[in-house]
Structures are given as C-alpha cells and as structure tokens.
Amino acid sequence: MKTRNTLQKKIIMEAMEKLFHPTADEVFCEVSEEYPAISKATVYRNLNQMAEQGTLLKIPIPDGADRFDITVKNHYHIRCSCCGKVYDVDMPYFSNLESQITDAHGFDIKSHEIIFAGICPDCKLKIEKSTKKEK
Amino acid sequence: MKTRNTLQKKIIMEAMEKLFHPTADEVFCEVSEEYPAISKATVYRNLNQMAEQGTLLKIPIPDGADRFDITVKNHYHIRCSCCGKVYDVDMPYFSNLESQITDAHGFDIKSHEIIFAGICPDCKLKIEKSTKKEK
DNA sequence: ATTTATGCAAATCATTTGCACATAG
DNA sequence: CTATGTGCAAATGATTTGCATAAAT
C-alpha cells in the first residue's frame, strides 16, 4: 500500500518538530491553529502511519495516552507519576538485551521498551508545599 | 484509609491464583461463574486496591488492557505483538538500573518496567501457514 | 454506629471506524 | 482514473465514577 503526501501529513510533521513528546491530542491542538479544519481522526491516522513506517516513534505510556517522538533512535523514557510528563532518559541503549533472554518461551523477540517512573522536580516542589500546609 | 475483607475480595484473589496474567475482564469472567452477581466495577476497584497495597502487580500493556500478576517480585514481561498474550521473562532484574541514570532532569526515580515485544511460537506457526496460502 | 465496599448505570478518555466526498499520483 | 486520504460523527474498549444500598469493623 503506497502512501501519499498530503498537506495534512506535512503540517502534522511540522507540529511534531515543534512539540516535545506530544500526545495525538496535543498534535491536534497545535495543528488546529494553523489548519482549523483538520480532523482528530486524520491526526491519529497519520501519526500511526508514520510510526509504522518508522518516521516517528510511538511511545506507549502506562495510564495515559500514547506519545509520539521524532527521535527515532532507540532510547528510553521516564514518566512523572504525578503529572504524567514524559522525558528522554540519558542512558546507553541495551542493544544486546534481547539476546540475553534464555527462556522466553520460544519467542522471536523484536524490540524492548524501558519506562522509568518517578517524580519530576516540579512535582517534588508541589508535594513539599502541600505537605507543609497539612501540618 | 483501612480496607475491609469482603467476600468479593477473597473470590477475586482466588481467581488471580488460578489465572495467568489476567486482565480485569478475565478476572471478572472467572469470578462471575462462582458469583454471578459481582460487578465489573468491584473487580476493578479491588484489583487496583490490591495493586496499591502491593499484594498484586499491575502490568501496563502497550495497546491493550492492563494485566494483573500475583507474582509481586520484580520481573519483566514479554508480549506477543500478534495475539497480545503476556509472559514472564526469565532474566535477572536490574536492581541498580535506576542509579545508572545520570541525567534524568532531576527526577526521583522510583521504579522501572521493561516490556519486550515479539512473536510467540503459536503465532509464528499461524503466520507461516498463512504465508504459504498466499502463494 | 460509622465508614468502607458493592452493584448498577452512566460518564470518561483515548482511539478507531464507516461512510461519502476529496485529492494525489 | 483509481486508490489513498480526509472530515465528520458514531462506535468501541478499557476504566472510572456517582449514588443509593449493603456489609464489615
């Protein structure tokens, strides 16, 4: 199935370059400003298509909407369990991790994904403040 | 907030012992046979409560319903991208992985999660068969 | 007695889909 | 031309929530 170069696709890609790990909805909001007629379904369809083609990376987020990343190079993510924001993790990629698995029930392993969870600096501050108030 | 020991909680835990990495819905189906009056909301509420208390492990699954695991000990998972089934991975746990991260934007890292993706033996067979047919 | 839990239905949120129409190649 | 893409609204699927009632402590 050959894909086509539509105006929508181009604008969505431009939005991806501006935004940082956006959700489909965030892309939709950004694109809407320049091109109000666009449909959210089109945004989803194009993001998914690009992810399949390897132009984008789709990052599944536990307890939240998927996020998309222009950085296609393999890397890991960390998510704030308080506010949900996602950042890249500066850590070497385990390129041989898949070959380390001895007993994976005969799986053909294709990829792996590491997601760290923690509290971001902003939320740390917020929590400290609200803890003080409680006293 | 102190929790109570209800009949529902007990039956849900029993179902968890029988099932393997079930989704909330699978637990609901299993429990319904013995106790048809149970509500799906009760199943969700109890599974989440037990996960918070550390009695169960909640495994977020990319592109699918969360799964719950009686094995609370830290371990990793592999998911078949074809049929969605999830298995445990027999691989040592990276207990010091979180301390390796140098630049995580000042995060307090609490935990990490590794999910492998691949094709399970069953689906491998299915794919081989259907490829033959296409010829 | 008081507070937590339950069952039900309705609400929510992210995402997908059917369909008629538009448009890229 | 003709297959792929779009916009819209409705459908889906997982999960949560409001509320009146029930049950555990």
CSV table of C-alpha atoms (C1' of nucleotides) in Angstrom, one decimal:
chain,number,residue,atom,x,y,z
A,1,MET,CA,0.0,0.0,0.0
A,2,LYS,CA,1.7,3.2,-1.1
A,3,THR,CA,1.2,6.3,0.9
A,4,ARG,CA,0.6,9.9,-0.4
A,5,ASN,CA,2.0,13.2,0.5
A,6,THR,CA,-0.9,15.3,1.8
A,7,LEU,CA,-0.9,18.8,3.2
A,8,GLN,CA,-2.2,17.4,6.5
A,9,LYS,CA,0.7,15.0,6.7
A,10,LYS,CA,3.2,17.8,6.2
A,11,ILE,CA,1.6,20.0,8.8
A,12,ILE,CA,1.5,17.2,11.3
A,13,MET,CA,5.2,16.5,10.8
A,14,GLU,CA,5.9,20.2,11.3
A,15,ALA,CA,4.0,20.2,14.6
A,16,MET,CA,5.9,17.1,15.7
A,17,GLU,CA,9.1,19.1,15.2
A,18,LYS,CA,7.9,21.9,17.4
A,19,LEU,CA,6.4,19.7,20.2
A,20,PHE,CA,8.1,17.5,22.7
A,21,HIS,CA,6.8,14.0,23.1
A,22,PRO,CA,3.3,15.1,22.3
A,23,THR,CA,0.1,13.0,22.6
A,24,ALA,CA,-2.1,12.8,19.5
A,25,ASP,CA,-4.3,15.3,21.1
A,26,GLU,CA,-1.5,17.8,21.6
A,27,VAL,CA,-0.6,17.5,18.0
A,28,PHE,CA,-4.2,18.0,17.0
A,29,CYS,CA,-4.3,21.2,19.1
A,30,GLU,CA,-1.1,22.6,17.6
A,31,VAL,CA,-2.2,21.7,14.0
A,32,SER,CA,-5.6,23.2,14.5
A,33,GLU,CA,-4.3,26.6,15.0
A,34,GLU,CA,-2.8,26.7,11.5
A,35,TYR,CA,-5.4,24.4,9.9
A,36,PRO,CA,-8.6,24.5,11.9
A,37,ALA,CA,-10.5,22.2,9.5
A,38,ILE,CA,-8.3,19.2,10.4
A,39,SER,CA,-9.9,16.2,12.0
A,40,LYS,CA,-8.6,14.4,15.0
A,41,ALA,CA,-9.0,11.1,13.1
A,42,THR,CA,-6.6,12.4,10.5
A,43,VAL,CA,-4.0,13.2,13.1
A,44,TYR,CA,-4.3,9.7,14.6
A,45,ARG,CA,-4.2,8.1,11.2
A,46,ASN,CA,-1.1,9.9,10.1
A,47,LEU,CA,0.8,9.6,13.4
A,48,ASN,CA,0.1,5.8,13.3
A,49,GLN,CA,1.1,5.6,9.7
A,50,MET,CA,4.4,7.4,10.3
A,51,ALA,CA,5.1,5.2,13.3
A,52,GLU,CA,4.6,2.1,11.2
A,53,GLN,CA,6.9,3.5,8.5
A,54,GLY,CA,9.5,4.3,11.1
A,55,THR,CA,9.4,8.0,10.6
A,56,LEU,CA,8.1,8.5,14.1
A,57,LEU,CA,8.3,6.6,17.4
A,58,LYS,CA,5.1,5.7,19.2
A,59,ILE,CA,5.7,5.5,23.0
A,60,PRO,CA,3.1,3.7,24.9
A,61,ILE,CA,2.5,5.3,28.3
A,62,PRO,CA,1.2,3.4,31.2
A,63,ASP,CA,-2.0,5.0,32.5
A,64,GLY,CA,-2.1,7.6,29.7
A,65,ALA,CA,-2.4,8.5,26.1
A,66,ASP,CA,0.3,7.3,23.7
A,67,ARG,CA,3.0,9.8,22.9
A,68,PHE,CA,4.9,10.3,19.7
A,69,ASP,CA,8.6,11.1,19.3
A,70,ILE,CA,10.6,12.5,16.3
A,71,THR,CA,13.7,10.9,17.8
A,72,VAL,CA,13.6,7.6,16.1
A,73,LYS,CA,16.9,6.4,17.5
A,74,ASN,CA,16.3,3.8,20.3
A,75,HIS,CA,16.2,5.3,23.7
A,76,TYR,CA,14.3,5.0,27.0
A,77,HIS,CA,11.7,7.2,28.7
A,78,ILE,CA,10.9,8.4,32.2
A,79,ARG,CA,7.4,9.4,33.2
A,80,CYS,CA,6.4,11.5,36.2
A,81,SER,CA,3.8,9.5,38.1
A,82,CYS,CA,2.4,12.8,39.4
A,83,CYS,CA,1.9,15.0,36.4
A,84,GLY,CA,2.4,12.4,33.6
A,85,LYS,CA,5.0,14.3,31.7
A,86,VAL,CA,7.5,12.1,29.7
A,87,TYR,CA,11.2,12.8,29.2
A,88,ASP,CA,14.0,11.0,27.4
A,89,VAL,CA,16.4,9.1,29.6
A,90,ASP,CA,20.1,9.7,29.0
A,91,MET,CA,21.3,6.1,29.3
A,92,PRO,CA,23.0,3.8,26.9
A,93,TYR,CA,20.7,1.6,24.9
A,94,PHE,CA,20.9,-2.1,25.7
A,95,SER,CA,21.4,-3.3,22.1
A,96,ASN,CA,22.1,-6.9,23.1
A,97,LEU,CA,19.4,-7.2,25.8
A,98,GLU,CA,17.1,-9.3,23.7
A,99,SER,CA,19.8,-11.9,23.1
A,100,GLN,CA,20.3,-12.3,26.8
A,101,ILE,CA,17.0,-13.9,27.3
A,102,THR,CA,17.3,-17.6,27.6
A,103,ASP,CA,13.8,-18.8,28.3
A,104,ALA,CA,11.3,-16.6,26.6
A,105,HIS,CA,9.0,-19.5,25.7
A,106,GLY,CA,10.4,-19.6,22.1
A,107,PHE,CA,9.5,-16.0,21.3
A,108,ASP,CA,11.1,-14.2,18.4
A,109,ILE,CA,12.0,-11.0,20.2
A,110,LYS,CA,11.7,-7.9,18.1
A,111,SER,CA,12.2,-5.0,20.5
A,112,HIS,CA,12.1,-3.8,24.0
A,113,GLU,CA,11.0,-0.8,25.9
A,114,ILE,CA,12.0,0.6,29.3
A,115,ILE,CA,9.9,3.1,31.1
A,116,PHE,CA,11.1,4.5,34.3
A,117,ALA,CA,8.6,6.0,36.8
A,118,GLY,CA,9.4,8.7,39.3
A,119,ILE,CA,8.6,12.2,40.5
A,120,CYS,CA,9.8,15.2,38.4
A,121,PRO,CA,11.4,18.2,40.1
A,122,ASP,CA,8.3,20.4,39.6
A,123,CYS,CA,6.0,17.9,41.3
A,124,LYS,CA,8.6,17.3,44.1
A,125,LEU,CA,8.3,21.0,44.9
A,126,LYS,CA,4.5,20.9,44.8
A,127,ILE,CA,4.4,17.9,47.1
A,128,GLU,CA,6.7,19.6,49.6
A,129,LYS,CA,4.5,22.7,49.7
A,130,SER,CA,1.3,20.8,50.2
A,131,THR,CA,2.9,18.7,52.9
A,132,LYS,CA,3.8,21.8,54.8
A,133,LYS,CA,0.2,23.1,54.5
A,134,GLU,CA,-1.2,19.9,56.0
A,135,LYS,CA,0.8,20.4,59.2
B,1,MET,CA,-8.0,4.5,54.9
B,2,LYS,CA,-8.3,1.0,56.2
B,3,THR,CA,-9.5,-1.7,53.9
B,4,ARG,CA,-12.0,-4.5,54.7
B,5,ASN,CA,-12.1,-8.2,54.0
B,6,THR,CA,-15.1,-8.8,51.8
B,7,LEU,CA,-16.3,-12.0,50.2
B,8,GLN,CA,-15.7,-10.3,46.7
B,9,LYS,CA,-12.1,-9.6,47.6
B,10,LYS,CA,-11.5,-13.2,48.6
B,11,ILE,CA,-13.0,-14.6,45.4
B,12,ILE,CA,-11.1,-12.2,43.3
B,13,MET,CA,-7.8,-13.3,44.9
B,14,GLU,CA,-8.8,-16.9,44.3
B,15,ALA,CA,-9.3,-16.2,40.7
B,16,MET,CA,-6.0,-14.5,40.5
B,17,GLU,CA,-4.3,-17.6,41.8
B,18,LYS,CA,-6.0,-19.7,39.0
B,19,LEU,CA,-5.4,-17.3,36.1
B,20,PHE,CA,-2.2,-16.3,34.4
B,21,HIS,CA,-1.6,-12.6,33.9
B,22,PRO,CA,-5.3,-11.9,33.5
B,23,THR,CA,-6.9,-8.7,32.5
B,24,ALA,CA,-9.6,-7.2,34.8
B,25,ASP,CA,-12.1,-8.5,32.4
B,26,GLU,CA,-10.7,-12.1,32.5
B,27,VAL,CA,-10.9,-12.0,36.3
B,28,PHE,CA,-14.5,-10.7,36.1
B,29,CYS,CA,-15.4,-13.6,33.8
B,30,GLU,CA,-13.8,-16.2,36.1
B,31,VAL,CA,-15.4,-14.7,39.2
B,32,SER,CA,-18.8,-14.4,37.6
B,33,GLU,CA,-19.1,-18.2,37.3
B,34,GLU,CA,-18.9,-18.7,41.0
B,35,TYR,CA,-20.5,-15.4,42.0
B,36,PRO,CA,-22.7,-14.1,39.1
B,37,ALA,CA,-23.9,-11.0,41.0
B,38,ILE,CA,-20.4,-9.4,41.1
B,39,SER,CA,-20.0,-6.1,39.3
B,40,LYS,CA,-17.1,-5.4,37.0
B,41,ALA,CA,-16.5,-2.1,38.9
B,42,THR,CA,-15.9,-4.2,42.0
B,43,VAL,CA,-13.3,-6.2,40.2
B,44,TYR,CA,-11.5,-3.1,39.0
B,45,ARG,CA,-11.7,-1.5,42.4
B,46,ASN,CA,-10.3,-4.5,44.2
B,47,LEU,CA,-7.6,-5.2,41.7
B,48,ASN,CA,-6.4,-1.6,41.9
B,49,GLN,CA,-6.6,-1.6,45.6
B,50,MET,CA,-4.5,-4.7,45.9
B,51,ALA,CA,-2.0,-3.3,43.4
B,52,GLU,CA,-1.7,-0.2,45.6
B,53,GLN,CA,-1.2,-2.3,48.7
B,54,GLY,CA,1.5,-4.4,46.9
B,55,THR,CA,-0.5,-7.6,47.1
B,56,LEU,CA,-0.7,-7.7,43.3
B,57,LEU,CA,1.3,-6.3,40.4
B,58,LYS,CA,-0.4,-4.2,37.8
B,59,ILE,CA,1.3,-4.6,34.4
B,60,PRO,CA,0.5,-1.9,31.9
B,61,ILE,CA,0.3,-3.4,28.4
B,62,PRO,CA,1.0,-1.2,25.4
B,63,ASP,CA,-2.0,-1.3,23.1
B,64,GLY,CA,-4.1,-3.4,25.5
B,65,ALA,CA,-5.8,-3.8,28.8
B,66,ASP,CA,-3.7,-3.8,31.9
B,67,ARG,CA,-2.9,-7.2,33.3
B,68,PHE,CA,-2.5,-8.3,36.9
B,69,ASP,CA,0.1,-10.6,38.3
B,70,ILE,CA,0.2,-12.5,41.6
B,71,THR,CA,4.0,-12.6,41.3
B,72,VAL,CA,4.9,-9.5,43.1
B,73,LYS,CA,8.7,-10.0,42.9
B,74,ASN,CA,10.2,-7.6,40.3
B,75,HIS,CA,10.4,-9.2,36.9
B,76,TYR,CA,10.0,-8.3,33.3
B,77,HIS,CA,7.4,-9.2,30.7
B,78,ILE,CA,7.2,-10.1,27.0
B,79,ARG,CA,4.1,-9.6,24.9
B,80,CYS,CA,3.2,-11.2,21.6
B,81,SER,CA,2.6,-8.3,19.2
B,82,CYS,CA,0.3,-10.7,17.3
B,83,CYS,CA,-2.0,-12.2,19.8
B,84,GLY,CA,-1.3,-9.9,22.8
B,85,LYS,CA,-0.5,-12.7,25.3
B,86,VAL,CA,1.9,-11.7,28.0
B,87,TYR,CA,4.5,-14.0,29.6
B,88,ASP,CA,7.2,-13.5,32.3
B,89,VAL,CA,10.7,-13.1,31.1
B,90,ASP,CA,13.4,-15.3,32.8
B,91,MET,CA,16.1,-12.6,33.1
B,92,PRO,CA,17.8,-11.2,36.1
B,93,TYR,CA,16.3,-8.0,37.4
B,94,PHE,CA,18.4,-4.8,37.1
B,95,SER,CA,18.2,-3.8,40.7
B,96,ASN,CA,20.7,-0.9,40.2
B,97,LEU,CA,19.4,0.3,36.9
B,98,GLU,CA,17.8,3.4,38.4
B,99,SER,CA,21.1,4.6,39.9
B,100,GLN,CA,22.8,4.4,36.5
B,101,ILE,CA,20.8,7.3,35.1
B,102,THR,CA,22.9,10.4,35.2
B,103,ASP,CA,20.7,13.0,33.6
B,104,ALA,CA,17.1,12.3,34.3
B,105,HIS,CA,16.2,16.0,34.7
B,106,GLY,CA,16.4,15.8,38.5
B,107,PHE,CA,13.8,13.1,38.8
B,108,ASP,CA,13.4,10.9,41.9
B,109,ILE,CA,13.2,7.6,40.2
B,110,LYS,CA,11.0,5.0,41.9
B,111,SER,CA,10.8,2.0,39.6
B,112,HIS,CA,11.2,0.8,36.1
B,113,GLU,CA,9.5,-1.6,33.7
B,114,ILE,CA,10.8,-3.5,30.8
B,115,ILE,CA,8.4,-4.9,28.2
B,116,PHE,CA,9.8,-6.9,25.3
B,117,ALA,CA,7.8,-7.3,22.1
B,118,GLY,CA,7.9,-10.3,19.8
B,119,ILE,CA,6.1,-13.1,18.2
B,120,CYS,CA,5.1,-16.1,20.3
B,121,PRO,CA,5.6,-19.7,18.9
B,122,ASP,CA,1.9,-20.1,18.3
B,123,CYS,CA,1.6,-17.0,16.2
B,124,LYS,CA,4.8,-17.9,14.4
B,125,LEU,CA,3.2,-21.1,13.2
B,126,LYS,CA,0.0,-19.3,12.2
B,127,ILE,CA,2.0,-16.7,10.2
B,128,GLU,CA,3.9,-19.4,8.4
B,129,LYS,CA,0.7,-21.2,7.4
B,130,SER,CA,-1.0,-18.0,6.1
B,131,THR,CA,2.1,-17.1,4.1
B,132,LYS,CA,2.0,-20.4,2.4
B,133,LYS,CA,-1.6,-20.0,1.4
B,134,GLU,CA,-0.9,-16.6,-0.1
B,135,LYS,CA,1.5,-18.1,-2.6
C,1,DA,C1',-22.7,3.4,64.5
C,2,DT,C1',-19.7,4.6,61.2
C,3,DT,C1',-17.1,4.0,57.4
C,4,DT,C1',-15.7,1.3,53.6
C,5,DA,C1',-17.4,-1.6,49.8
C,6,DT,C1',-20.8,-3.0,46.4
C,7,DG,C1',-23.8,-3.0,42.2
C,8,DC,C1',-25.6,-0.6,38.7
C,9,DA,C1',-25.7,2.6,35.1
C,10,DA,C1',-23.9,6.5,33.2
C,11,DA,C1',-19.6,9.1,32.3
C,12,DT,C1',-15.0,9.5,30.7
C,13,DC,C1',-11.0,9.1,27.8
C,14,DA,C1',-8.2,7.5,24.1
C,15,DT,C1',-8.6,5.7,19.9
C,16,DT,C1',-10.8,3.6,15.8
C,17,DT,C1',-14.1,3.1,12.1
C,18,DG,C1',-17.9,3.6,8.5
C,19,DC,C1',-19.1,6.4,5.0
C,20,DA,C1',-19.5,9.9,1.5
C,21,DC,C1',-16.5,13.1,-0.5
C,22,DA,C1',-11.9,15.0,-1.9
C,23,DT,C1',-7.5,14.7,-4.0
C,24,DA,C1',-2.7,12.8,-5.0
C,25,DG,C1',-0.3,10.2,-8.3
D,1,DC,C1',-8.9,7.3,-13.5
D,2,DT,C1',-8.5,4.9,-9.1
D,3,DA,C1',-6.6,4.1,-4.9
D,4,DT,C1',-5.5,6.5,-0.8
D,5,DG,C1',-6.7,10.2,2.4
D,6,DT,C1',-10.0,13.3,4.8
D,7,DG,C1',-13.7,15.1,7.9
D,8,DC,C1',-17.4,14.0,10.5
D,9,DA,C1',-20.0,11.6,13.7
D,10,DA,C1',-20.8,7.5,15.8
D,11,DA,C1',-18.7,3.2,17.7
D,12,DT,C1',-15.5,0.9,20.6
D,13,DG,C1',-13.0,-0.7,24.6
D,14,DA,C1',-10.9,0.0,29.0
D,15,DT,C1',-11.6,2.0,33.1
D,16,DT,C1',-13.7,5.2,36.4
D,17,DT,C1',-17.4,7.5,39.0
D,18,DG,C1',-21.9,9.0,41.3
D,19,DC,C1',-25.2,7.3,44.0
D,20,DA,C1',-28.2,4.7,46.9
D,21,DT,C1',-27.8,0.5,49.4
D,22,DA,C1',-25.3,-3.3,51.9
D,23,DA,C1',-22.0,-5.1,54.9
D,24,DA,C1',-17.6,-5.1,57.8
D,25,DT,C1',-15.5,-3.4,61.8
